[in-house]
Structure formats: structure tokens, C-alpha cells
mmCIF file of C-alpha atoms and ligand atoms in Angstrom:
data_model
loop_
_atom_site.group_PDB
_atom_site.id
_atom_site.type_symbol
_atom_site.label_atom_id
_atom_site.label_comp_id
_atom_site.label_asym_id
_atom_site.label_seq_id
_atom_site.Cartn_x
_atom_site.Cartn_y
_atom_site.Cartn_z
ATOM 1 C CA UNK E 23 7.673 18.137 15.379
ATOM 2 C CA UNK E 24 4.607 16.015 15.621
ATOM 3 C CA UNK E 25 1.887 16.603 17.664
ATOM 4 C CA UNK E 26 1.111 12.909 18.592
ATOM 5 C CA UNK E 27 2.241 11.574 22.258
ATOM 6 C CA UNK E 28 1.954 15.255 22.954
ATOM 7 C CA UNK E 29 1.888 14.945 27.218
ATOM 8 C CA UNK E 30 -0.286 11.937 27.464
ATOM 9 C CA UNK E 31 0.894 9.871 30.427
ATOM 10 C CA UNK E 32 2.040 6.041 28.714
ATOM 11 C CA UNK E 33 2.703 3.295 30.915
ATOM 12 C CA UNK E 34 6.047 1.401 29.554
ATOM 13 C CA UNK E 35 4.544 -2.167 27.587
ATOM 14 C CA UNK E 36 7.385 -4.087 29.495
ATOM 15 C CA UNK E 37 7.808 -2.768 32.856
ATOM 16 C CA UNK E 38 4.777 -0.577 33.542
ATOM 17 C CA UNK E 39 6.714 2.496 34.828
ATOM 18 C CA UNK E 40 4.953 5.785 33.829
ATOM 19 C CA UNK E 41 5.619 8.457 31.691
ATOM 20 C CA UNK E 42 4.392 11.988 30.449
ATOM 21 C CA UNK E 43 5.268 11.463 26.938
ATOM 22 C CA UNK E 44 6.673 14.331 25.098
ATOM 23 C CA UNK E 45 6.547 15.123 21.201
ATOM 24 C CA UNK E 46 9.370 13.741 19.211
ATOM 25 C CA UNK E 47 11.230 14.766 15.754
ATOM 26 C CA UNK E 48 11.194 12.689 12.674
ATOM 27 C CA UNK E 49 13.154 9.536 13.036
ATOM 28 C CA UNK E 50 13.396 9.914 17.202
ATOM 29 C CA UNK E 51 12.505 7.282 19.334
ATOM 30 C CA UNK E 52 11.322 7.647 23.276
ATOM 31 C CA UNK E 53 12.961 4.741 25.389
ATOM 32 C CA UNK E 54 12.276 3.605 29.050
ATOM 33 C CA UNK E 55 14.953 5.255 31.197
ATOM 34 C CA UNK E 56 14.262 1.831 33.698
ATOM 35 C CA UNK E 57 14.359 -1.017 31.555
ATOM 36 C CA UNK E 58 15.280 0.543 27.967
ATOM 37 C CA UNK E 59 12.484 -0.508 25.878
ATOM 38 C CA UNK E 60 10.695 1.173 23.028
ATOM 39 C CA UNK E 61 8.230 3.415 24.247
ATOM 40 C CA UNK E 62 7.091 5.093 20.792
ATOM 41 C CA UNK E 63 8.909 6.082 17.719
ATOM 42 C CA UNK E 64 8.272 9.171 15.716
ATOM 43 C CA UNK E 65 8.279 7.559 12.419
ATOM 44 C CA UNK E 66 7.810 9.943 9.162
ATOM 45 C CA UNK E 67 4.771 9.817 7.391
ATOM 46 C CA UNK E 68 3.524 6.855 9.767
ATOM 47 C CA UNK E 69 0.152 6.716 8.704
ATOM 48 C CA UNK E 70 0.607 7.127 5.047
ATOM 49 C CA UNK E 71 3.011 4.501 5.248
ATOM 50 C CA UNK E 72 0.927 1.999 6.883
ATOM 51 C CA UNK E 73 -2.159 2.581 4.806
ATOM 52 C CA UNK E 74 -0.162 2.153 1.593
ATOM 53 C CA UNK E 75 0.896 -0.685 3.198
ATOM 54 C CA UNK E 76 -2.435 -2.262 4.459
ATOM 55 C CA UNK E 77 -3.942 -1.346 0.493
ATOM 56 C CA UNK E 78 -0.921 -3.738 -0.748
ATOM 57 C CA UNK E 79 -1.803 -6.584 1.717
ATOM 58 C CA UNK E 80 -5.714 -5.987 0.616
ATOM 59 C CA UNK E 81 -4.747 -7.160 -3.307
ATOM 60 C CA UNK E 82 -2.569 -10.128 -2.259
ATOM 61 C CA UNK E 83 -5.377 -10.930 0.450
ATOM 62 C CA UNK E 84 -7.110 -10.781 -2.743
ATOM 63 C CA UNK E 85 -5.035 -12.651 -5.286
ATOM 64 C CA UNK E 86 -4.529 -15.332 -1.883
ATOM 65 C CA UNK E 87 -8.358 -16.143 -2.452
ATOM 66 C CA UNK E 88 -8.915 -16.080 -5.512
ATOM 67 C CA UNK E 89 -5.724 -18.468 -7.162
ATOM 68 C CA UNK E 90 -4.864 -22.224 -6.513
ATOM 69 C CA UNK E 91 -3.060 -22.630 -3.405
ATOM 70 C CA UNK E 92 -1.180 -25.719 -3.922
ATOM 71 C CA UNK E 93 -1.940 -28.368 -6.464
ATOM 72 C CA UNK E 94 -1.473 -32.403 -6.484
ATOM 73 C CA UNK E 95 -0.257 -34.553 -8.919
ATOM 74 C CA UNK E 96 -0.440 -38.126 -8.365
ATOM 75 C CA UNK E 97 -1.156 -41.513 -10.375
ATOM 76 C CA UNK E 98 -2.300 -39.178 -13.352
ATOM 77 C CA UNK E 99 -4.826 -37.757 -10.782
ATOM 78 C CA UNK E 100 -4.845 -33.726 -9.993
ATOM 79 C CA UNK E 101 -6.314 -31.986 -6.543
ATOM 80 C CA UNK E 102 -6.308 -28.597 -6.689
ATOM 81 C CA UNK E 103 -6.202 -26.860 -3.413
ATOM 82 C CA UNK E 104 -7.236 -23.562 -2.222
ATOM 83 C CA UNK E 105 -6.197 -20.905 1.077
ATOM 84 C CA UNK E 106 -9.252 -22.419 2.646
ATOM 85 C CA UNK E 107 -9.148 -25.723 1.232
ATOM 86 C CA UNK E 108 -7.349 -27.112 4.710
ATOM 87 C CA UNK E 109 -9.564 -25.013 7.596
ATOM 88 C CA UNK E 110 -12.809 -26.303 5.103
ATOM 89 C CA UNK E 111 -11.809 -29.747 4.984
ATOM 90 C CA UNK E 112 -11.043 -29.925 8.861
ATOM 91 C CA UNK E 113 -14.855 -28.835 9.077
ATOM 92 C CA UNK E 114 -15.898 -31.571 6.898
ATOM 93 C CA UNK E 115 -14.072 -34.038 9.158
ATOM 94 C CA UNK E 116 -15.595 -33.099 11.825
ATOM 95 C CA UNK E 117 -12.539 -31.290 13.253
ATOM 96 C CA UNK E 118 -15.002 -28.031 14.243
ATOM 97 C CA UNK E 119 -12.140 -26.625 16.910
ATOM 98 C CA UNK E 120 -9.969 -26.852 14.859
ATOM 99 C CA UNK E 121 -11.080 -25.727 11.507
ATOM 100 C CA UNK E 122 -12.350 -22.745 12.806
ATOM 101 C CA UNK E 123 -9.309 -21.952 14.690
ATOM 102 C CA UNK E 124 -7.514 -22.540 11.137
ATOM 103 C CA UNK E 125 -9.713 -20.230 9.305
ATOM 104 C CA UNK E 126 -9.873 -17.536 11.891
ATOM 105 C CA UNK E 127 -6.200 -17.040 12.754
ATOM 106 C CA UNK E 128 -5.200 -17.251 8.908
ATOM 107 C CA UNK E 129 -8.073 -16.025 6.988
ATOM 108 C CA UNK E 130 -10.393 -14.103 9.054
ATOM 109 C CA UNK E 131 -8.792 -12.196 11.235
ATOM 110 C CA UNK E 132 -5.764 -11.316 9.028
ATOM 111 C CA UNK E 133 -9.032 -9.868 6.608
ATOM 112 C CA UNK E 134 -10.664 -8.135 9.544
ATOM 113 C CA UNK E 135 -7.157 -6.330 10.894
ATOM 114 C CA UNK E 136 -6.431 -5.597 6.951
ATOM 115 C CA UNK E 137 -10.105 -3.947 6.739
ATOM 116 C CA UNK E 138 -10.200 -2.414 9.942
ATOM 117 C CA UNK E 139 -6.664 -0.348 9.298
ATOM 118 C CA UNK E 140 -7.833 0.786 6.283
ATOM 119 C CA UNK E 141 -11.066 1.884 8.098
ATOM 120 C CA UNK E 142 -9.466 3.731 10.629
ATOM 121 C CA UNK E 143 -7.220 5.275 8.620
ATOM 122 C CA UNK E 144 -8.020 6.060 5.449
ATOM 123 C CA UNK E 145 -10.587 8.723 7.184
ATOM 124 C CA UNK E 146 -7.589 10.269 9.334
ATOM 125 C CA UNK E 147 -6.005 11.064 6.064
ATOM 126 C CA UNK E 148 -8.349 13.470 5.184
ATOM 127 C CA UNK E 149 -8.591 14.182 8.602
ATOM 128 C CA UNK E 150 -12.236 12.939 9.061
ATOM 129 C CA UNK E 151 -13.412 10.523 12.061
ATOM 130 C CA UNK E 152 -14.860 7.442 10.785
ATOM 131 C CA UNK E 153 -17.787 5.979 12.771
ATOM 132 C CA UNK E 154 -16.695 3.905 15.464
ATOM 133 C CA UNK E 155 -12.700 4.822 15.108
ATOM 134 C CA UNK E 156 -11.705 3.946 18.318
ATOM 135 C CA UNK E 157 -13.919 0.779 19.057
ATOM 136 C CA UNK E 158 -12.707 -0.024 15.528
ATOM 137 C CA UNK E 159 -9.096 0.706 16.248
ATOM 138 C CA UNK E 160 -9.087 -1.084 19.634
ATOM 139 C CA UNK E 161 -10.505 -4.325 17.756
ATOM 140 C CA UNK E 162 -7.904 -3.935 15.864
ATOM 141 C CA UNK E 163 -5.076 -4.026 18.587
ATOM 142 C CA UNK E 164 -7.065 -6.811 20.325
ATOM 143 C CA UNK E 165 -7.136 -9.265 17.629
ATOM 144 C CA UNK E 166 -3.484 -8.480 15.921
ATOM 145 C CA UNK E 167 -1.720 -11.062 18.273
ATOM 146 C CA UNK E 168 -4.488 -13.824 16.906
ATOM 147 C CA UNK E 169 -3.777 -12.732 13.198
ATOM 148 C CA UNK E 170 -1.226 -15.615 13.048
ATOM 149 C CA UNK E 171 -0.763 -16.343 8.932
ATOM 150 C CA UNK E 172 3.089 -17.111 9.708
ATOM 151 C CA UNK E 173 1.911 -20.299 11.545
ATOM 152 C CA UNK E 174 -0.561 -21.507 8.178
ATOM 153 C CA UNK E 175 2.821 -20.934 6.439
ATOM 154 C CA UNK E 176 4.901 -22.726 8.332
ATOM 155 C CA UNK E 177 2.500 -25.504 8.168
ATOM 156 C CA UNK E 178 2.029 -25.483 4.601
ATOM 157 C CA UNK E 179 6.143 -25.557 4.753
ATOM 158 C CA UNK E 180 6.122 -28.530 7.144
ATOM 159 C CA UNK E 181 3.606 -30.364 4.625
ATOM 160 C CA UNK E 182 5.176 -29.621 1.896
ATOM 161 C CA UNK E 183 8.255 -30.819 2.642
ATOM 162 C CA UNK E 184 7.253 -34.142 3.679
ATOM 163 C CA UNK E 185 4.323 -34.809 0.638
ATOM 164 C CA UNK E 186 7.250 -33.813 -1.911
ATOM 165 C CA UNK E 187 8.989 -37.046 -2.189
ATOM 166 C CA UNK E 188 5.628 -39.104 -2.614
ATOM 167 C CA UNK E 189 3.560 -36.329 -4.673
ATOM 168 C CA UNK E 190 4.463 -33.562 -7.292
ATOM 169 C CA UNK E 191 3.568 -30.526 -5.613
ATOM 170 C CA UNK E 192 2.774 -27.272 -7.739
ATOM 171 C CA UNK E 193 2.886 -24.260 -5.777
ATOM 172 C CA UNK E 194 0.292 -21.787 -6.914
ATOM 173 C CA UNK E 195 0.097 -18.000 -7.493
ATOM 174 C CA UNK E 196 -1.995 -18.153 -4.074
ATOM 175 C CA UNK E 197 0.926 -19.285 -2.130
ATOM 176 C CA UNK E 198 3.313 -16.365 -3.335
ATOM 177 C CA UNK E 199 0.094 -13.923 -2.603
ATOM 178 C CA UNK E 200 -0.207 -15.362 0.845
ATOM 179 C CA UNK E 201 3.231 -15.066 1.006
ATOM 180 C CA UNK E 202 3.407 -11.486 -0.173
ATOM 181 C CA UNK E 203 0.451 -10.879 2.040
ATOM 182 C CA UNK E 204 2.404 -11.691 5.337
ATOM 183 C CA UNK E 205 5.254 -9.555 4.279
ATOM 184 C CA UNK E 206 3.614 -6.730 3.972
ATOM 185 C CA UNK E 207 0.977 -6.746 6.784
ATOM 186 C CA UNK E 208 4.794 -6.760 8.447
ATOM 187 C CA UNK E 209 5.295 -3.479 6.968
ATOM 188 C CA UNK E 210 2.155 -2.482 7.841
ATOM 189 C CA UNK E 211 2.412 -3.047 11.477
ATOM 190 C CA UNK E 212 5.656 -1.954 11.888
ATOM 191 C CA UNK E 213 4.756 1.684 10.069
ATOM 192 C CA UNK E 214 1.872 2.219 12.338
ATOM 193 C CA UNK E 215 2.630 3.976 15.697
ATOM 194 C CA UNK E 216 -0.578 3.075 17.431
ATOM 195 C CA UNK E 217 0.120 6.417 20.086
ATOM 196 C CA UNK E 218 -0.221 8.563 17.248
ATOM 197 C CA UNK E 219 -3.576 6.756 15.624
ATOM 198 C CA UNK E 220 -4.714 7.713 19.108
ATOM 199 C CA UNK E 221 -3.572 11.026 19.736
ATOM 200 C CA UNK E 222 -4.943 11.807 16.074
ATOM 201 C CA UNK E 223 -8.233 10.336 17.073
ATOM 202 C CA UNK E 224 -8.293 12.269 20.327
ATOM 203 C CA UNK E 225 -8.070 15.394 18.685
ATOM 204 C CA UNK E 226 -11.563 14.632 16.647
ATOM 205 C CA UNK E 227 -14.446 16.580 18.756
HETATM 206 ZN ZN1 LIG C 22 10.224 -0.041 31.102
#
């Protein structure tokens, strides 16, 4: 038995009722008796899991930035594109708004929720505070709804589809990466029991 969400009153996400939350085995999960959602899970080897996870995500972030995204063939002429090619060129356009939002929500932020995980809890597995854990780890939870790579994706998807009949297309080791990238920032997130990254940081003096 765990001793995260160890009598800590929790408020239900959907429905607010609240709780006194009590510990779990391996595997449970803690459901609200009002409208049935998923309160917390006990998850084995959460935070192990997530920060094997989060290293993954960290190489194909990685391999994302460093390879050819996409590359153009047309009329004997080549473009080769990067991850940031798109949010960059918006900037150039003048598109400011927009480019930044481009960058941020599929470059930036997925980086800084990547870092900050492995800040928070990389320390926790050697049972050691980092400096700032909780500011870090509520940064965290504040920007992971605006860590949106799925909608870059499904734009490159959109764009690809309708450049491939007037342009050869070659999809670049970038592209997998990314693709890679979202899966397992995925895995990531749904590893992590944020009660228990809190309860273990509560317990720090
Ligand atoms: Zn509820």
C-alpha cells in the first residue's frame, strides 16, 4: 500500500464533491460515489514509469529538432523544411500572433512540460526535493492543456494531403520523431498520478 493520497481531502475534477482520500493497492482506482469519475489511480511504479517515459520524449524532442521535417521537390527545385520552419516563417510574414502561438503550443511548451517532469522527478527518485518542486510542478499542470503538438500534426496531415498531388513530399526522420514524441509524452502523462507527485512532495520538510 502506497502512502500517496494518504487522508488528504480531494475535491472530484468533474463534480466538485469532496473527499478524504484514502491509500490504495497497486492497480486500484478511487471513483466518485456521485458522478463516477476517476478520482486517482494507484498505478505501480508511477513515477518511474513516467520519468522513463518523459527521458524517451526528451531524445525524440531531440531527434524532432535536429532532422528535416518535411522536404519539397518541385520543378527540379528542393525546400527542405524544419519543426520550426512553419511557426518561423509565420514570423517572417508578419503573422506575430500567430507564429508565436505555433511555436509555443508545439515547440515550447511541449520542451518546457518535458524538462520540467524530469525536474521534478528525477530528484523524487532519490528522494531529494529539487528547488522550486512545487512551483515547478504546478507550471507544469498549468501549461499541459497548452502543450498541443497533436494539433501541429494534424496540420502537417491536413497540408500534406493537399500539397501531395502538386509536389513530391519526403517525410523526414523529424516527422516520425515528432511523431514518436507525442506518443510518448501520452505515456508520460498517463503514468503520472499528479496526487502522488504531491503527496511525495509534501512529505519533503
Ligand atoms: Zn464527482
Amino acid at each position: 500500500m502506497s502512502k500517496a493520497a494518504n487522508n488528504s481531502l480531494i475535491a472530484c475534477h468533474d463534480c466538485d464533491l469532496l473527499f478524504r482520500a484514502r491509500p490504495l493497492r497497486n492497480g486500484e482506482r478511487a471513483a466518485c460515489p456521485r458522478c463516477g469519475a476517476v478520482l486517482y489511480h494507484q498505478r505501480p511504479q508511477a513515477i518511474n514509469r513516467a520519468l522513463i517515459y518523459s527521458l524517451t520524449s526528451l531524445i525524440f524532442f531531440g531527434l524532432a529538432n535536429i532532422f528535416p521535417f518535411m522536404t519539397f521537390q518541385m520543378q527540379g527545385r528542393e525546400q527542405v523544411t524544419f519543426l520550426t520552419s512553419g511557426g518561423f516563417e509565420l514570423l517572417q510574414q508578419g503573422f506575430w500572433g500567430l507564429g508565436v502561438l505555433v511555436l509555443s503550443v508545439g515547440v515550447l511548451l511541449p520542451f518546457l512540460r518535458i524538462i520540467g517532469t524530469l525536474y521534478v522527478l528525477i530528484p523524487l527518485e532519490f528522494n531529494i526535493e529539487a528547488w522550486k518542486a512545487k512551483e515547478t510542478f504546478k507550471f507544469i499542470e498549468a501549461i499541459t492543456p497548452w502543450a498541443m503538438m497533436e494539433v501541429l500534426m494534424l496540420g502537417v496531415i491536413v497540408a500534406y494531403v493537399k500539397l501531395i498531388d502538386i509536389t513530391t513530399i519526403v517525410l523526414g526522420a523529424s516527422l516520425y520523431s515528432f511523431a514518436a514524441l507525442i506518443f510518448f509524452m501520452t505515456l508520460s502523462a498517463a503514468a503520472l498520478e499528479p496526487l502522488e507527485v504531491w503527496e511525495r512532495l509534501e512529505q519533503r520538510p
